[in-house]
């Protein structure tokens, strides 16, 4: 698979939509898809590891990489916190002969789709409702109440952007959502 012809699957969703769980199923079921490890300026959470979950950079290192044009896309996803996809990461995966799967915010997903056109399948995971989203974020127990409210406010605007995605899948039943996502990916990769 080369830089000119490699394929991409983009998974975007408001935080708390079950995207990460769906992603874990996809990675298990599609050995030809390799996860794009993003760079971020936020600190590691829990058991997260550098080079596995993210490339953890300082704010200065992140800004330096922007200046050096190392990102295919980047966003300030939360105030003061940057996330981005390194061009070198995409090269790394394509050089391995794999297609790339992205867990990326909604704006980033739309940007990648614009850049890569029909080499990319963009999938939006829709939460069943804002109330359900709040329940999941509280249940996850990883964010402060303020962070949860920030994520919810952002989710409301992200849902507006779902129409820009190739496929929209409502996650009201995890098993069914996984099955639908996987059949869309299977069709795209075949
Ligand atoms: P978290 O802090 O929960 O790991 O991620 C916050 C958000 O950043 C998620 O919506 C995630 O999809 C998004 N994100 C992760 N990596 C990237 C990236 O490389 N680019 C963009 N634009 N968003 C990303």
mmCIF file of C-alpha atoms and ligand atoms in Angstrom:
data_model
loop_
_atom_site.group_PDB
_atom_site.id
_atom_site.type_symbol
_atom_site.label_atom_id
_atom_site.label_comp_id
_atom_site.label_asym_id
_atom_site.label_seq_id
_atom_site.Cartn_x
_atom_site.Cartn_y
_atom_site.Cartn_z
ATOM 1 C CA UNK A 1 0.000 0.000 0.000
ATOM 2 C CA UNK A 2 1.553 3.320 -0.966
ATOM 3 C CA UNK A 3 1.159 6.951 -0.008
ATOM 4 C CA UNK A 4 -0.654 7.519 -3.308
ATOM 5 C CA UNK A 5 -3.165 4.689 -2.975
ATOM 6 C CA UNK A 6 -3.423 3.803 0.731
ATOM 7 C CA UNK A 7 -6.888 3.765 2.258
ATOM 8 C CA UNK A 8 -8.221 5.379 5.424
ATOM 9 C CA UNK A 9 -11.166 4.706 7.717
ATOM 10 C CA UNK A 10 -12.166 7.679 9.857
ATOM 11 C CA UNK A 11 -14.186 7.200 13.039
ATOM 12 C CA UNK A 12 -15.515 10.386 14.607
ATOM 13 C CA UNK A 13 -18.068 10.974 17.314
ATOM 14 C CA UNK A 14 -18.888 13.213 20.208
ATOM 15 C CA UNK A 15 -16.947 12.146 23.282
ATOM 16 C CA UNK A 16 -18.887 9.438 25.173
ATOM 17 C CA UNK A 17 -20.640 7.999 22.114
ATOM 18 C CA UNK A 18 -18.981 4.622 22.492
ATOM 19 C CA UNK A 19 -16.477 5.293 19.731
ATOM 20 C CA UNK A 20 -13.486 3.856 21.587
ATOM 21 C CA UNK A 21 -15.300 0.590 22.345
ATOM 22 C CA UNK A 22 -16.376 0.269 18.710
ATOM 23 C CA UNK A 23 -12.808 0.999 17.635
ATOM 24 C CA UNK A 24 -11.493 -1.838 19.805
ATOM 25 C CA UNK A 25 -13.840 -4.280 18.041
ATOM 26 C CA UNK A 26 -12.740 -3.029 14.611
ATOM 27 C CA UNK A 27 -9.046 -3.326 15.425
ATOM 28 C CA UNK A 28 -9.576 -6.901 16.630
ATOM 29 C CA UNK A 29 -11.622 -7.879 13.585
ATOM 30 C CA UNK A 30 -9.622 -6.156 10.813
ATOM 31 C CA UNK A 31 -5.919 -7.007 11.051
ATOM 32 C CA UNK A 32 -5.322 -4.999 7.856
ATOM 33 C CA UNK A 33 -6.358 -1.789 9.689
ATOM 34 C CA UNK A 34 -3.746 -0.121 11.847
ATOM 35 C CA UNK A 35 -4.596 2.564 14.404
ATOM 36 C CA UNK A 36 -3.228 6.030 13.715
ATOM 37 C CA UNK A 37 -1.508 7.178 16.911
ATOM 38 C CA UNK A 38 -2.170 10.900 17.211
ATOM 39 C CA UNK A 39 0.041 13.481 18.847
ATOM 40 C CA UNK A 40 -1.462 15.469 21.722
ATOM 41 C CA UNK A 41 -0.369 18.155 24.125
ATOM 42 C CA UNK A 42 -2.547 16.771 26.929
ATOM 43 C CA UNK A 43 -1.096 14.688 29.771
ATOM 44 C CA UNK A 44 -1.505 10.895 29.762
ATOM 45 C CA UNK A 45 -4.664 9.604 31.520
ATOM 46 C CA UNK A 46 -4.681 6.410 33.583
ATOM 47 C CA UNK A 47 -2.603 3.684 31.952
ATOM 48 C CA UNK A 48 -2.083 5.517 28.643
ATOM 49 C CA UNK A 49 1.357 5.094 27.140
ATOM 50 C CA UNK A 50 3.490 7.223 24.853
ATOM 51 C CA UNK A 51 3.661 5.683 21.387
ATOM 52 C CA UNK A 52 0.683 3.397 22.077
ATOM 53 C CA UNK A 53 -2.320 5.609 22.853
ATOM 54 C CA UNK A 54 -0.795 8.914 21.778
ATOM 55 C CA UNK A 55 2.518 10.587 21.150
ATOM 56 C CA UNK A 56 2.473 12.874 24.191
ATOM 57 C CA UNK A 57 4.166 16.182 23.375
ATOM 58 C CA UNK A 58 4.644 19.331 25.428
ATOM 59 C CA UNK A 59 2.837 22.455 24.223
ATOM 60 C CA UNK A 60 6.152 23.740 22.847
ATOM 61 C CA UNK A 61 6.933 20.500 21.033
ATOM 62 C CA UNK A 62 3.448 20.503 19.511
ATOM 63 C CA UNK A 63 3.784 24.107 18.283
ATOM 64 C CA UNK A 64 7.216 23.304 16.872
ATOM 65 C CA UNK A 65 5.770 20.381 14.901
ATOM 66 C CA UNK A 66 3.059 22.707 13.497
ATOM 67 C CA UNK A 67 5.740 25.180 12.392
ATOM 68 C CA UNK A 68 7.674 22.387 10.715
ATOM 69 C CA UNK A 69 4.530 21.297 8.786
ATOM 70 C CA UNK A 70 4.614 17.818 10.317
ATOM 71 C CA UNK A 71 0.826 17.469 10.632
ATOM 72 C CA UNK A 72 -1.665 16.473 7.937
ATOM 73 C CA UNK A 73 -4.287 18.013 10.244
ATOM 74 C CA UNK A 74 -4.406 19.312 13.795
ATOM 75 C CA UNK A 75 -7.057 20.886 16.024
ATOM 76 C CA UNK A 76 -7.262 22.622 19.351
ATOM 77 C CA UNK A 77 -9.943 20.129 20.379
ATOM 78 C CA UNK A 78 -10.299 21.634 23.867
ATOM 79 C CA UNK A 79 -9.078 25.101 24.876
ATOM 80 C CA UNK A 80 -5.303 24.892 25.232
ATOM 81 C CA UNK A 81 -5.161 21.200 24.238
ATOM 82 C CA UNK A 82 -3.994 20.234 20.785
ATOM 83 C CA UNK A 83 -4.390 16.971 18.897
ATOM 84 C CA UNK A 84 -3.021 16.165 15.468
ATOM 85 C CA UNK A 85 -2.165 13.486 12.948
ATOM 86 C CA UNK A 86 1.497 13.339 11.996
ATOM 87 C CA UNK A 87 2.259 12.800 8.314
ATOM 88 C CA UNK A 88 4.994 10.400 9.431
ATOM 89 C CA UNK A 89 2.407 8.247 11.232
ATOM 90 C CA UNK A 90 0.370 7.784 8.071
ATOM 91 C CA UNK A 91 3.529 6.920 6.093
ATOM 92 C CA UNK A 92 4.516 4.423 8.774
ATOM 93 C CA UNK A 93 1.233 2.519 8.494
ATOM 94 C CA UNK A 94 1.055 2.552 4.700
ATOM 95 C CA UNK A 95 4.666 1.380 4.543
ATOM 96 C CA UNK A 96 3.600 -1.577 6.713
ATOM 97 C CA UNK A 97 1.136 -2.444 3.939
ATOM 98 C CA UNK A 98 -1.895 -1.623 6.098
ATOM 99 C CA UNK A 99 -4.844 0.742 5.822
ATOM 100 C CA UNK A 100 -5.268 3.366 8.527
ATOM 101 C CA UNK A 101 -8.020 3.725 11.089
ATOM 102 C CA UNK A 102 -8.432 7.096 12.811
ATOM 103 C CA UNK A 103 -10.095 8.040 16.080
ATOM 104 C CA UNK A 104 -10.300 11.733 15.500
ATOM 105 C CA UNK A 105 -12.537 14.669 16.376
ATOM 106 C CA UNK A 106 -15.372 15.674 14.070
ATOM 107 C CA UNK A 107 -13.603 18.645 12.459
ATOM 108 C CA UNK A 108 -10.469 16.567 11.911
ATOM 109 C CA UNK A 109 -12.568 13.786 10.366
ATOM 110 C CA UNK A 110 -14.197 16.208 7.939
ATOM 111 C CA UNK A 111 -10.787 17.654 7.022
ATOM 112 C CA UNK A 112 -9.242 14.244 6.330
ATOM 113 C CA UNK A 113 -12.220 13.260 4.164
ATOM 114 C CA UNK A 114 -11.752 16.484 2.156
ATOM 115 C CA UNK A 115 -8.064 15.723 1.640
ATOM 116 C CA UNK A 116 -8.401 12.031 0.736
ATOM 117 C CA UNK A 117 -11.809 11.873 -1.004
ATOM 118 C CA UNK A 118 -12.827 8.364 -2.038
ATOM 119 C CA UNK A 119 -9.683 6.841 -0.519
ATOM 120 C CA UNK A 120 -11.365 7.592 2.832
ATOM 121 C CA UNK A 121 -14.495 6.191 4.478
ATOM 122 C CA UNK A 122 -15.756 8.602 7.135
ATOM 123 C CA UNK A 123 -18.046 7.194 9.820
ATOM 124 C CA UNK A 124 -19.927 9.241 12.410
ATOM 125 C CA UNK A 125 -21.018 7.460 15.602
ATOM 126 C CA UNK A 126 -24.155 9.164 16.918
ATOM 127 C CA UNK A 127 -25.091 8.965 20.623
ATOM 128 C CA UNK A 128 -28.765 8.055 21.188
ATOM 129 C CA UNK A 129 -29.347 11.351 23.057
ATOM 130 C CA UNK A 130 -27.568 14.101 24.972
ATOM 131 C CA UNK A 131 -28.990 12.695 28.247
ATOM 132 C CA UNK A 132 -27.543 9.275 27.499
ATOM 133 C CA UNK A 133 -24.233 10.920 26.620
ATOM 134 C CA UNK A 134 -24.138 12.690 29.992
ATOM 135 C CA UNK A 135 -24.863 9.376 31.775
ATOM 136 C CA UNK A 136 -22.005 7.660 29.941
ATOM 137 C CA UNK A 137 -19.512 10.448 30.624
ATOM 138 C CA UNK A 138 -20.423 10.477 34.340
ATOM 139 C CA UNK A 139 -20.252 6.658 34.458
ATOM 140 C CA UNK A 140 -16.805 6.652 32.842
ATOM 141 C CA UNK A 141 -15.512 8.634 35.816
ATOM 142 C CA UNK A 142 -12.471 10.058 34.013
ATOM 143 C CA UNK A 143 -13.542 13.718 33.731
ATOM 144 C CA UNK A 144 -14.387 16.481 36.192
ATOM 145 C CA UNK A 145 -17.987 17.835 36.146
ATOM 146 C CA UNK A 146 -16.719 20.941 34.301
ATOM 147 C CA UNK A 147 -14.943 18.808 31.678
ATOM 148 C CA UNK A 148 -18.131 16.752 31.235
ATOM 149 C CA UNK A 149 -20.201 19.903 30.612
ATOM 150 C CA UNK A 150 -17.584 21.109 28.105
ATOM 151 C CA UNK A 151 -17.710 17.784 26.265
ATOM 152 C CA UNK A 152 -21.524 17.906 26.166
ATOM 153 C CA UNK A 153 -21.623 21.459 24.804
ATOM 154 C CA UNK A 154 -19.178 20.392 22.117
ATOM 155 C CA UNK A 155 -21.213 17.257 21.316
ATOM 156 C CA UNK A 156 -24.291 19.343 20.541
ATOM 157 C CA UNK A 157 -22.419 21.286 17.836
ATOM 158 C CA UNK A 158 -20.658 18.163 16.518
ATOM 159 C CA UNK A 159 -23.994 16.409 15.937
ATOM 160 C CA UNK A 160 -24.834 19.242 13.526
ATOM 161 C CA UNK A 161 -21.815 18.210 11.433
ATOM 162 C CA UNK A 162 -22.777 14.538 11.140
ATOM 163 C CA UNK A 163 -24.237 15.218 7.677
ATOM 164 C CA UNK A 164 -20.730 15.686 6.257
ATOM 165 C CA UNK A 165 -19.858 12.019 6.915
ATOM 166 C CA UNK A 166 -20.210 9.089 4.490
ATOM 167 C CA UNK A 167 -22.018 6.937 7.065
ATOM 168 C CA UNK A 168 -23.915 7.815 10.273
ATOM 169 C CA UNK A 169 -24.460 5.030 12.806
ATOM 170 C CA UNK A 170 -26.574 5.495 15.932
ATOM 171 C CA UNK A 171 -25.063 3.706 18.907
ATOM 172 C CA UNK A 172 -28.163 2.758 20.887
ATOM 173 C CA UNK A 173 -27.167 -0.909 20.933
ATOM 174 C CA UNK A 174 -23.446 -1.633 20.930
ATOM 175 C CA UNK A 175 -23.527 -5.012 19.166
ATOM 176 C CA UNK A 176 -25.729 -3.703 16.379
ATOM 177 C CA UNK A 177 -23.637 -0.559 15.989
ATOM 178 C CA UNK A 178 -20.448 -2.644 15.718
ATOM 179 C CA UNK A 179 -22.057 -4.902 13.111
ATOM 180 C CA UNK A 180 -23.149 -1.922 11.005
ATOM 181 C CA UNK A 181 -19.774 -0.188 11.222
ATOM 182 C CA UNK A 182 -17.965 -3.412 10.343
ATOM 183 C CA UNK A 183 -20.124 -4.125 7.319
ATOM 184 C CA UNK A 184 -19.523 -0.576 5.999
ATOM 185 C CA UNK A 185 -15.760 -1.061 6.458
ATOM 186 C CA UNK A 186 -15.798 -4.495 4.836
ATOM 187 C CA UNK A 187 -17.519 -3.111 1.761
ATOM 188 C CA UNK A 188 -15.109 -0.163 1.590
ATOM 189 C CA UNK A 189 -11.949 -2.272 1.884
ATOM 190 C CA UNK A 190 -13.039 -4.986 -0.542
HETATM 191 P P1 LIG B 1 -9.265 12.294 24.403
HETATM 192 O O1 LIG B 1 -8.653 13.437 25.165
HETATM 193 O O2 LIG B 1 -10.584 11.864 25.012
HETATM 194 O O3 LIG B 1 -8.311 11.164 24.183
HETATM 195 O O4 LIG B 1 -9.604 12.817 22.938
HETATM 196 C C1 LIG B 1 -10.320 13.983 22.764
HETATM 197 C C2 LIG B 1 -10.739 14.108 21.319
HETATM 198 O O5 LIG B 1 -9.610 14.338 20.477
HETATM 199 C C3 LIG B 1 -11.443 12.888 20.755
HETATM 200 O O6 LIG B 1 -12.629 13.323 20.100
HETATM 201 C C4 LIG B 1 -10.455 12.353 19.765
HETATM 202 O O7 LIG B 1 -11.117 11.701 18.701
HETATM 203 C C5 LIG B 1 -9.788 13.620 19.285
HETATM 204 N N1 LIG B 1 -8.517 13.369 18.612
HETATM 205 C C6 LIG B 1 -7.612 12.415 18.896
HETATM 206 N N2 LIG B 1 -6.595 12.466 18.038
HETATM 207 C C7 LIG B 1 -6.858 13.468 17.165
HETATM 208 C C8 LIG B 1 -6.170 13.980 16.022
HETATM 209 O O8 LIG B 1 -5.112 13.512 15.611
HETATM 210 N N3 LIG B 1 -6.743 15.018 15.383
HETATM 211 C C9 LIG B 1 -7.917 15.561 15.780
HETATM 212 N N4 LIG B 1 -8.403 16.561 15.060
HETATM 213 N N5 LIG B 1 -8.599 15.089 16.841
HETATM 214 C C10 LIG B 1 -8.073 14.047 17.526
#
